Coordinates of N, CA and C in Angstrom, one line a residue:
Chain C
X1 N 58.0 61.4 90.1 CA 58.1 62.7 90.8 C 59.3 63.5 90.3
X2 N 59.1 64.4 89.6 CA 60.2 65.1 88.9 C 60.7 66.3 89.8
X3 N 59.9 66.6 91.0 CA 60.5 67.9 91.7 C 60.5 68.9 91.2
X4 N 61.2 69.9 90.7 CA 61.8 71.0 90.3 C 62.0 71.0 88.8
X5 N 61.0 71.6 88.1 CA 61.8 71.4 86.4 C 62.0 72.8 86.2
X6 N 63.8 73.4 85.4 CA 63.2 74.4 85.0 C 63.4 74.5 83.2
X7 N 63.2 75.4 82.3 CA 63.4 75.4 80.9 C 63.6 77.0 80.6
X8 N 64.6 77.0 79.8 CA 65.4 76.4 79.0 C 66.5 76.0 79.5
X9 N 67.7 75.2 79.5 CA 68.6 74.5 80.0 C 69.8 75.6 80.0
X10 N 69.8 76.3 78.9 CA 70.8 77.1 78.6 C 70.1 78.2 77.6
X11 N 70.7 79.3 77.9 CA 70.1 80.7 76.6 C 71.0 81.3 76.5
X12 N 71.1 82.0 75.3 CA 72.4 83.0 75.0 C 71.2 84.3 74.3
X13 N 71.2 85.6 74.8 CA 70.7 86.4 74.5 C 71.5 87.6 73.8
X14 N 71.0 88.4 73.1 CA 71.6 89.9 72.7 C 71.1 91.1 73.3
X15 N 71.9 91.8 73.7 CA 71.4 93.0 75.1 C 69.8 93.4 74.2
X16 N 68.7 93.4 75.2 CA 68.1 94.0 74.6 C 66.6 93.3 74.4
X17 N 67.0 92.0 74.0 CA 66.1 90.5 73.9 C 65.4 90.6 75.4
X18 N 64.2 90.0 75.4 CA 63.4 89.3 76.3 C 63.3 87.9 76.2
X19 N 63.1 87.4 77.4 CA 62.6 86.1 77.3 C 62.1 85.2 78.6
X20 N 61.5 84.2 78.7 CA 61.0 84.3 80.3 C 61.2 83.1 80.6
X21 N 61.9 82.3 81.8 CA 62.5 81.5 82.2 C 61.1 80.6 82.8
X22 N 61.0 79.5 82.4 CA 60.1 78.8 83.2 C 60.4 77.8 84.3
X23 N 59.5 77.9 85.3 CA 59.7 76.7 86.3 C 58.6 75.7 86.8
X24 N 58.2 74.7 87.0 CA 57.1 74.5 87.6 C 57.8 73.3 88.7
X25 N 57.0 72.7 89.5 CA 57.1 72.1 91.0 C 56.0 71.1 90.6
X26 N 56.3 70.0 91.0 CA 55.5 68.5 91.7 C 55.2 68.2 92.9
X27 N 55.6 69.2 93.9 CA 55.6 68.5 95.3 C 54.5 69.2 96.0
X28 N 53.6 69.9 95.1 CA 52.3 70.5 96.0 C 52.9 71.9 97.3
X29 N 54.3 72.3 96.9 CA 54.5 73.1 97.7 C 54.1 75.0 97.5
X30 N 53.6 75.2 98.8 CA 53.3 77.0 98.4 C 54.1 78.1 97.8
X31 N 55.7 77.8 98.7 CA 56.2 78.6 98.2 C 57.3 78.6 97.2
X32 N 57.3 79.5 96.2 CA 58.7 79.4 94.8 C 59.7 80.2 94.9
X33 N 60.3 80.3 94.5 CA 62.0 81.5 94.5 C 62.2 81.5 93.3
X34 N 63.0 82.5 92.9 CA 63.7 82.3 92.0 C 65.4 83.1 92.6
X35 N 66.5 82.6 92.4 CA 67.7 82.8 92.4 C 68.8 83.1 91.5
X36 N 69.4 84.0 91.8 CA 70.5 84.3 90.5 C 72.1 84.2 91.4
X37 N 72.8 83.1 90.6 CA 74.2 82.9 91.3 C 75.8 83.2 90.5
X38 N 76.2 83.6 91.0 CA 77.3 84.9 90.3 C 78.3 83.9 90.8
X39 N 79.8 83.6 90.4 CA 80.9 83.4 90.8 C 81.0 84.0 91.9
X40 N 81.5 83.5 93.1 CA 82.2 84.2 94.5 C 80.7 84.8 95.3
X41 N 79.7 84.9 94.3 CA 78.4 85.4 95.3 C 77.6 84.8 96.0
X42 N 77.3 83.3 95.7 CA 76.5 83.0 96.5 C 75.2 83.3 95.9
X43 N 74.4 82.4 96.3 CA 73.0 82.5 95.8 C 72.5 83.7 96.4
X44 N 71.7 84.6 95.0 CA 70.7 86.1 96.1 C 69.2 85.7 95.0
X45 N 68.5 86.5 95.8 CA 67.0 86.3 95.8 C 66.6 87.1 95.3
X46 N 65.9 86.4 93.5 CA 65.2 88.2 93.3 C 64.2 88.2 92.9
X47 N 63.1 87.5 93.2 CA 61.7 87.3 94.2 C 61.4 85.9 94.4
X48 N 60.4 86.1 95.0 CA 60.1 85.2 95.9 C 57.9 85.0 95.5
X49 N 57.0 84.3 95.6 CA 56.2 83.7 95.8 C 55.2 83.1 97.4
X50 N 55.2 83.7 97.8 CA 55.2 82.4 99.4 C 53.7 82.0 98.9
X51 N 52.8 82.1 98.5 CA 52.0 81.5 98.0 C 51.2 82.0 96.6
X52 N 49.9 80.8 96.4 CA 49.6 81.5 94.5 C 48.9 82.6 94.5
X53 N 49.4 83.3 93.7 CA 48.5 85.2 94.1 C 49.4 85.9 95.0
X54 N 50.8 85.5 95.2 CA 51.5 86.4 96.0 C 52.8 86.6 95.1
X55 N 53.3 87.7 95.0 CA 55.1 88.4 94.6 C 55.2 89.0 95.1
X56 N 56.6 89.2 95.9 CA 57.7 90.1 96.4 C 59.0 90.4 96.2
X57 N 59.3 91.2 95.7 CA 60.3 91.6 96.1 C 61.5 90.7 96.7
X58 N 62.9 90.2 95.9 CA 63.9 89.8 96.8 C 65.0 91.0 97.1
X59 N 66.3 90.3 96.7 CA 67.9 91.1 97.1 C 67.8 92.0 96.0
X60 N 67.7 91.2 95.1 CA 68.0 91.9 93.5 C 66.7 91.7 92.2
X61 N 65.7 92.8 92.5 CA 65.1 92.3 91.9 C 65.0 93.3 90.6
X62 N 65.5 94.3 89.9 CA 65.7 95.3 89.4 C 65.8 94.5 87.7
X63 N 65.1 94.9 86.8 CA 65.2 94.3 85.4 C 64.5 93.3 85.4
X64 N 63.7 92.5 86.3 CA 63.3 91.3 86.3 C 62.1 91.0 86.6
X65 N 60.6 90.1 86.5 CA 59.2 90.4 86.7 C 59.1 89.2 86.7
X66 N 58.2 88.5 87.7 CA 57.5 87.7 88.0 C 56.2 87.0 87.0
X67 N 55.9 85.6 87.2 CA 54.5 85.7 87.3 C 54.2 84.3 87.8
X68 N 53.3 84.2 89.1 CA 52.6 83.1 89.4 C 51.3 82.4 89.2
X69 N 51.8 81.7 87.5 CA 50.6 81.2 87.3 C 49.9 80.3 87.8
X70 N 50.2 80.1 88.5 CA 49.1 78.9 89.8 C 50.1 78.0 90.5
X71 N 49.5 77.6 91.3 CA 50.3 76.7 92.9 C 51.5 75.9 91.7
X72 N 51.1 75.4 90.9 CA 52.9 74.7 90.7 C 54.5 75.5 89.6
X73 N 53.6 76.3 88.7 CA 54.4 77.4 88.1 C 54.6 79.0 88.6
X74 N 56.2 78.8 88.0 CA 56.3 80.5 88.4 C 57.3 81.0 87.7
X75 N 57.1 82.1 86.6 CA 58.0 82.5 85.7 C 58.6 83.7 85.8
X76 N 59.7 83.6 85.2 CA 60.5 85.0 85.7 C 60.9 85.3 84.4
X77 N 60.5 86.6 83.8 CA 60.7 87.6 82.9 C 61.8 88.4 82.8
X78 N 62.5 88.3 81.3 CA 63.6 89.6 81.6 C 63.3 90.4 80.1
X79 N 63.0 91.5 80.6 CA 62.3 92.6 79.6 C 63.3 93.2 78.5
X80 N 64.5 93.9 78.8 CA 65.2 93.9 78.3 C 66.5 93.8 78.6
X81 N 67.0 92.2 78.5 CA 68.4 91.9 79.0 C 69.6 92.0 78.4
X82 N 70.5 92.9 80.4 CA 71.6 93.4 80.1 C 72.7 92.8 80.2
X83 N 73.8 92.5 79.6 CA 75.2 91.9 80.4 C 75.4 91.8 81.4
X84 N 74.9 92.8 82.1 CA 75.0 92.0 84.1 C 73.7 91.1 84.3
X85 N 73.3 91.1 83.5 CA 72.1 89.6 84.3 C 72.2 88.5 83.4
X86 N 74.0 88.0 82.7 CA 74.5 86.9 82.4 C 75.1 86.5 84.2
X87 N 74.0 85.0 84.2 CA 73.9 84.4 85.3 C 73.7 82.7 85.5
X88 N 74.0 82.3 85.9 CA 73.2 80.8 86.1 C 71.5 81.2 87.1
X89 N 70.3 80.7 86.7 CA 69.3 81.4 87.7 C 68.7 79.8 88.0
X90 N 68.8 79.5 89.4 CA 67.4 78.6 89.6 C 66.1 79.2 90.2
X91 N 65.4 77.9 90.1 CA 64.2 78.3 90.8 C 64.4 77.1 91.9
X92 N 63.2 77.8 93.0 CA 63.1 76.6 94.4 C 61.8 76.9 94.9
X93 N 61.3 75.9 95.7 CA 60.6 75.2 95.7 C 60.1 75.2 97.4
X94 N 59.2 75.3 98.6 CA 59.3 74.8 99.7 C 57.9 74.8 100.2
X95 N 57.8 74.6 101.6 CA 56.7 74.1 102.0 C 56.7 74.1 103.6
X96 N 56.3 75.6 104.5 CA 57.0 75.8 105.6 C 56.9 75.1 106.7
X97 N 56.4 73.7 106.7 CA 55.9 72.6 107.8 C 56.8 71.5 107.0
X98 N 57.3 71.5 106.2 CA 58.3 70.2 105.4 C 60.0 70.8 106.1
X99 N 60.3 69.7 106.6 CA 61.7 70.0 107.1 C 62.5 71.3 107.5
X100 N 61.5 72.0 107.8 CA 62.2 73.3 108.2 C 62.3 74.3 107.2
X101 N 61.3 74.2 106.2 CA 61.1 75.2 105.3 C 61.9 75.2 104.1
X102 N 62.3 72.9 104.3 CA 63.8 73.4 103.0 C 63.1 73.8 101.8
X103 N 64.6 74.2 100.9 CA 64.0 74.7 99.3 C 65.1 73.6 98.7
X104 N 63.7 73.1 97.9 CA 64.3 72.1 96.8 C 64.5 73.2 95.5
X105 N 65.5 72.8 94.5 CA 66.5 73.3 94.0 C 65.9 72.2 92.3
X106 N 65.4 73.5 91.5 CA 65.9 73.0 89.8 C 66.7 72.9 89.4
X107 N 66.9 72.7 88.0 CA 68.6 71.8 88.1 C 69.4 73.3 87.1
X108 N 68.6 74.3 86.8 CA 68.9 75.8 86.8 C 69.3 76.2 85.5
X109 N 69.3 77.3 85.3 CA 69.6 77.7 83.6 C 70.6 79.1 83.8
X110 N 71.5 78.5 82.7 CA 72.7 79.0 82.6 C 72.3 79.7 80.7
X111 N 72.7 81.5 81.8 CA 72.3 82.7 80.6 C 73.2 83.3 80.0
X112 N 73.2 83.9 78.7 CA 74.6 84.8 78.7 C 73.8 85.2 77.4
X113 N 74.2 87.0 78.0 CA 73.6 88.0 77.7 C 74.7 88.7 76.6
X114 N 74.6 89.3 75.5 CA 76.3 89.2 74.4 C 75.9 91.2 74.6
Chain P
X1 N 71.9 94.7 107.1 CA 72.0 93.9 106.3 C 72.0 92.5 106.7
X2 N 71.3 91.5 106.5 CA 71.5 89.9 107.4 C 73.0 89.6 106.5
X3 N 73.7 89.0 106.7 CA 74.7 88.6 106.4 C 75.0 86.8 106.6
X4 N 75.7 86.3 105.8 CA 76.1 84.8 106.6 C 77.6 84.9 105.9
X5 N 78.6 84.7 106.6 CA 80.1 84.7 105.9 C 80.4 83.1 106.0
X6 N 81.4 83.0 105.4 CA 82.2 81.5 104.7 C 83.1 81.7 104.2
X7 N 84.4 80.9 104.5 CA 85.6 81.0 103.8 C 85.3 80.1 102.8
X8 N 86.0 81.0 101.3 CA 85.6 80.1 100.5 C 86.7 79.4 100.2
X9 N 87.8 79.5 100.4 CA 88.7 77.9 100.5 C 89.3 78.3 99.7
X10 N 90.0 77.4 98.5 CA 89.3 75.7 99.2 C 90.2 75.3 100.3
X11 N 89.1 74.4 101.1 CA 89.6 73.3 102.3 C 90.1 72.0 101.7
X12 N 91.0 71.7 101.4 CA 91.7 70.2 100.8 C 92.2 69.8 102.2
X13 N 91.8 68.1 102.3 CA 91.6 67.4 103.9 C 92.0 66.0 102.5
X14 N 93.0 64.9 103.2 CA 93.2 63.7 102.7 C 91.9 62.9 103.0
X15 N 91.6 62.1 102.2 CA 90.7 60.9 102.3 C 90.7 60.8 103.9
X16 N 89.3 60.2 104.4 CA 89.2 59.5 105.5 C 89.8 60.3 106.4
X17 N 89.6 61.9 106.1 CA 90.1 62.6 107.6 C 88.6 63.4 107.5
X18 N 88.5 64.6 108.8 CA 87.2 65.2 109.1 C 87.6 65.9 108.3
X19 N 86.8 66.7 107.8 CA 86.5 67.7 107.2 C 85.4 69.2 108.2
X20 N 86.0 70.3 108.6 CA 85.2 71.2 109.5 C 84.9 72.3 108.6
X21 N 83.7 72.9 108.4 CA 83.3 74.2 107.8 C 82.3 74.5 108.4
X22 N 82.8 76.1 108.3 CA 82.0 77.2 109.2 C 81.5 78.0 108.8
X23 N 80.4 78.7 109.4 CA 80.0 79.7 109.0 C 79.1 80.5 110.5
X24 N 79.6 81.8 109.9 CA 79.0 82.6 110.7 C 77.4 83.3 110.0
X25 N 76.9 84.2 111.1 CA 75.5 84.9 110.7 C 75.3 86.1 111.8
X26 N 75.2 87.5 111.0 CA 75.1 88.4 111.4 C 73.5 88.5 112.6
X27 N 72.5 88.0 112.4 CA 70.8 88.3 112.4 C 70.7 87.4 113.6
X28 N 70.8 87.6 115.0 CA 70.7 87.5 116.3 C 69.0 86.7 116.5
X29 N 68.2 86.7 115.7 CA 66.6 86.3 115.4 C 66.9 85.1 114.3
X30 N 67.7 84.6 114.0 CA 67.7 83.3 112.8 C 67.4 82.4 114.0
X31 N 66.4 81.5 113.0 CA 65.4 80.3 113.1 C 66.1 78.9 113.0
X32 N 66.4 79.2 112.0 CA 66.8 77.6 111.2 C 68.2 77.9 110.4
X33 N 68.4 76.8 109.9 CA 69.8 76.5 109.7 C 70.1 76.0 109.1
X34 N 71.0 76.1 106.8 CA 70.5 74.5 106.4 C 72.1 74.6 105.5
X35 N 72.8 73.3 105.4 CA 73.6 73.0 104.8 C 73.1 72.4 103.3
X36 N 73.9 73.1 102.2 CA 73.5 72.1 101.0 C 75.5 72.0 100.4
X37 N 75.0 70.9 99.6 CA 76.0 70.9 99.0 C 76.0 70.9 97.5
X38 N 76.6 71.4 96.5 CA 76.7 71.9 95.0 C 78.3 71.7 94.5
X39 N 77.5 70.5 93.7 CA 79.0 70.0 92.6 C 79.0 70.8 91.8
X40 N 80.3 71.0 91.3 CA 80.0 72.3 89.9 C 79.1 71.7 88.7
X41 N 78.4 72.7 88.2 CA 77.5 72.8 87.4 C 76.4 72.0 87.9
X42 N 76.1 71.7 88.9 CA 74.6 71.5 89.4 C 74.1 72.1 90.3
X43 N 72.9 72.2 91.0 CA 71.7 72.6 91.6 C 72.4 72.3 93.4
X44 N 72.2 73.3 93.8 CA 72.0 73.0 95.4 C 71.5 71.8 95.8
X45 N 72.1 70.9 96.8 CA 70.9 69.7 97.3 C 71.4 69.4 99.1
X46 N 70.0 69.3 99.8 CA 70.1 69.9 101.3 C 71.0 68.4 101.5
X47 N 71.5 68.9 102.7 CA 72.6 67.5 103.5 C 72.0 67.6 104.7
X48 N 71.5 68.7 105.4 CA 70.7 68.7 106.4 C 70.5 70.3 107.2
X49 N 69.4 70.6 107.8 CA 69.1 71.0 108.8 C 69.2 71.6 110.2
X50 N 69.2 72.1 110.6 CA 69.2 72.5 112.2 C 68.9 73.8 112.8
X51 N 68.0 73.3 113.9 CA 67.4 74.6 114.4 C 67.7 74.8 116.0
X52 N 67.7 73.7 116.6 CA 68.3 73.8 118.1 C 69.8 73.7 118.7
X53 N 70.2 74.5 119.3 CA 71.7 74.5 120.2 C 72.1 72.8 120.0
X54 N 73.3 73.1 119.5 CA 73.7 71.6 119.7 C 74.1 71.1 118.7
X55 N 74.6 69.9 118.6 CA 75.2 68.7 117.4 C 73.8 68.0 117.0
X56 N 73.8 67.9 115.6 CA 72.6 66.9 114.9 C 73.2 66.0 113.7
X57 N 73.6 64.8 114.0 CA 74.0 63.6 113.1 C 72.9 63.3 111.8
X58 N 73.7 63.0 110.9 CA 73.3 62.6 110.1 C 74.5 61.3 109.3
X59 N 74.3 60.3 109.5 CA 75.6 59.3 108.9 C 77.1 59.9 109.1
X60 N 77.7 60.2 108.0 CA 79.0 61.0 108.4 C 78.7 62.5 108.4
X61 N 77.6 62.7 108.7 CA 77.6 64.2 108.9 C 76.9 64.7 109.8
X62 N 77.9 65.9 110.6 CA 76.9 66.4 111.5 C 77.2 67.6 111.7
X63 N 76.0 68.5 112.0 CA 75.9 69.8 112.2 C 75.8 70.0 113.1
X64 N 76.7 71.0 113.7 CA 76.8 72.1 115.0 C 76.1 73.7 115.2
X65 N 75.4 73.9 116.6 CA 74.9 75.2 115.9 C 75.3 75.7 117.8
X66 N 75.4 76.8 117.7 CA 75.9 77.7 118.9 C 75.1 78.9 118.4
X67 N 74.3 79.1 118.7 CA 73.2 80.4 118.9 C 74.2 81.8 119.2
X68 N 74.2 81.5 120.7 CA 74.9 82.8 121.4 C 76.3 83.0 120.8
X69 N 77.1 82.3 120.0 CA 78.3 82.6 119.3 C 77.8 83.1 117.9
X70 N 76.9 82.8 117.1 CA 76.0 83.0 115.8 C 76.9 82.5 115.3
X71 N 77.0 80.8 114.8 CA 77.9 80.0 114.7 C 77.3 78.7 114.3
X72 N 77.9 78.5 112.9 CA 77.1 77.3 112.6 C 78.1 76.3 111.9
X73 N 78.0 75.0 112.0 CA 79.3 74.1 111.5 C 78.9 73.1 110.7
X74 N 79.3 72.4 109.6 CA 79.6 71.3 109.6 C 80.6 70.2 109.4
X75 N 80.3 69.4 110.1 CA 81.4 68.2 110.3 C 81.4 67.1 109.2
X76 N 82.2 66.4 108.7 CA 82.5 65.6 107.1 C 83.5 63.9 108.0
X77 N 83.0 63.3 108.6 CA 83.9 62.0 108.9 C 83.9 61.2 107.6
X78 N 85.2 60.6 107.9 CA 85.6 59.8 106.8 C 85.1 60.3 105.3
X79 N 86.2 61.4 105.5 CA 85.9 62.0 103.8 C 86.2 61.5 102.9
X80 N 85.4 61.4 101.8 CA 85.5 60.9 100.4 C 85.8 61.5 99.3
X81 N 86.8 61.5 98.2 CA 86.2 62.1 97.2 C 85.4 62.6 96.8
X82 N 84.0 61.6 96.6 CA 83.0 62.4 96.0 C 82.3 63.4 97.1
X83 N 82.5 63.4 98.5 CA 82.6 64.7 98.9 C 83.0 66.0 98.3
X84 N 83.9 65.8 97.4 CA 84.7 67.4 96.9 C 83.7 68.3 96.1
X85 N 83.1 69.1 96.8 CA 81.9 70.0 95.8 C 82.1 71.6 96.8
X86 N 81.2 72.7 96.6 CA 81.1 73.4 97.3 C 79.9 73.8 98.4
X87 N 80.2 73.9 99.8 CA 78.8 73.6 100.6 C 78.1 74.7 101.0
X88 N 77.2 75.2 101.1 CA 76.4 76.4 101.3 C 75.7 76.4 102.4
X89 N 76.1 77.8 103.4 CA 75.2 77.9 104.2 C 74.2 78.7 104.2
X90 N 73.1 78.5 105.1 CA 72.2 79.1 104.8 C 71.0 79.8 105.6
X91 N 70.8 80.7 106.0 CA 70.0 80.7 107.1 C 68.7 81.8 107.0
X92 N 67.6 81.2 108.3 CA 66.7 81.5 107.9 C 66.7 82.7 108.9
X93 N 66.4 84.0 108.9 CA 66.0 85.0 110.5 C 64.2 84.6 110.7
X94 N 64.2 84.8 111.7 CA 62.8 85.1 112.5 C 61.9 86.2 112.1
X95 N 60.7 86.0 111.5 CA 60.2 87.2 110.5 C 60.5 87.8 109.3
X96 N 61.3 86.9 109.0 CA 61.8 87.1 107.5 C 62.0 85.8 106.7
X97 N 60.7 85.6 106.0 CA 60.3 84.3 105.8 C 61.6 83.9 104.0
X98 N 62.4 84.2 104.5 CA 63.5 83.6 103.2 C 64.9 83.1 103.8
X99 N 65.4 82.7 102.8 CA 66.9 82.2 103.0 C 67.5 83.1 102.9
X100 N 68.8 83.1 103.8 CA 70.2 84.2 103.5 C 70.9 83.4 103.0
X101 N 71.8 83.0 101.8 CA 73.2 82.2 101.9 C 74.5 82.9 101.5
X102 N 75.1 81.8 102.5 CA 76.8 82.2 102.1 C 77.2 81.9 100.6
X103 N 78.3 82.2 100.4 CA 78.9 82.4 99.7 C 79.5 81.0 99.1
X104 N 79.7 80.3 100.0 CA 80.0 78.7 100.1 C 81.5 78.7 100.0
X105 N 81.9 77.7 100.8 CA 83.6 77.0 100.7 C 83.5 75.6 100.0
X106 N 84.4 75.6 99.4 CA 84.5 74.6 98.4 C 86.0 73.3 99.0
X107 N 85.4 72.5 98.8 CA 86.0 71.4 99.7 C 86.7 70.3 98.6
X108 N 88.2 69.9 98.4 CA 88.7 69.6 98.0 C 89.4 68.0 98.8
X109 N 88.9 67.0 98.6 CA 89.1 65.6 99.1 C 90.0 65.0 98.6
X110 N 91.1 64.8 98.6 CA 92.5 64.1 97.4 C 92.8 62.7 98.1
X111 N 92.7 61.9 97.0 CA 93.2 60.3 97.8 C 95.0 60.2 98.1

């Protein structure tokens, strides 16, 4: 039971590059996130999944695109990446009858945009 | 704006003393309640839960929640070392099916 995988571990891009962050889930859960965490910020939300055939909109979702390709994957696109979206990003995972709706946590990818 | 604030510290506490961290939350309709904790360079991982008024144990940990104060705690007995990471709060409002998180305080354990 691997939980949460995400790939690639680490990326180093040049303003401008695309490239699409993958995640997939083991636990049969509906809903996915994805998160971007900044020094001093705190994890923000910049969409979300609550089930397959659904995207929304999070905090920050501006330069960035979804795609849920079925109940255990969910990829997040950056079209043309800028120096402000050098980030560490995970993805999470939950299931709103499992412990109170926790979000299990990939082990996240660390970006930097030159 | 939902908000959840946290001092981000650091809190340094000697071995084998409590450790207390707090956090507040703007959104008077929050549901649920969840503490994780994050060593640098890894992934969030939950320590626990809580949704009703009151203290909820977990081994040396236990969480406090005060509704009518919008006030959420956790408590660290017999702190360890490998306690030292940074803890995140997190909360959920009523109709707004996502997490808010803080900012997190970062907790510093010295033998």
């Amino acid at each position: 039971n691997a939980g949460v995988t995400q790939t690639p571990k680490f990326q180093v891009l040049k303003t401008g590059q695309s490239m699409t962050l993958q995640c997939a889930q083991d636990m049969n859960h509906n809903s996915m996130y994805w998160y971007r965490q900044d020094p001093g910020m705190g994890l923000r939300l910049i969409y979300y999944s609550a089930s397959e055939g659904t995207t929304d909109k999070g905090e920050v979702p501006n330069g960035y695109n979804v795609s849920r390709l079925n109940k255990r994957e969910f990829s997040l696109r950056l079209e043309s990446a800028a120096p402000s979206q050098t980030s560490v990003y995970f993805c999470a995972s939950s299931e709103p009858v499992d412990r109170g709706d926790t979000q299990y946590f990939g082990p996240g990818t660390r970006l930097t945009v030159l | 704006q939902k908000e959840v604030e946290q001092n981000s510290g650091p809190l340094s506490v000697p071995e084998g003393a409590i450790a207390s961290l707090n956090c507040t939350y703007s959104d008077r309709g929050s549901q649920s309640f969840f503490w994780y904790r994050q060593y640098s360079g890894k992934s969030p991982e939950l320590i626990m839960f809580i949704y009703s008024n009151g203290d909820k144990e977990d081994g040396r940990f236990t969480a406090q929640l005060n509704k009518a104060s919008q006030y959420v705690s956790l408590l660290i007995r017999d702190s360890q070392p490998s306690d030292s990471a940074t803890y995140l709060c997190a909360v959920k409002s009523g109709g707004y099916n996502k997490l808010i998180f803080g900012a997190g305080t970062r907790l510093a354990v010295h033998p």
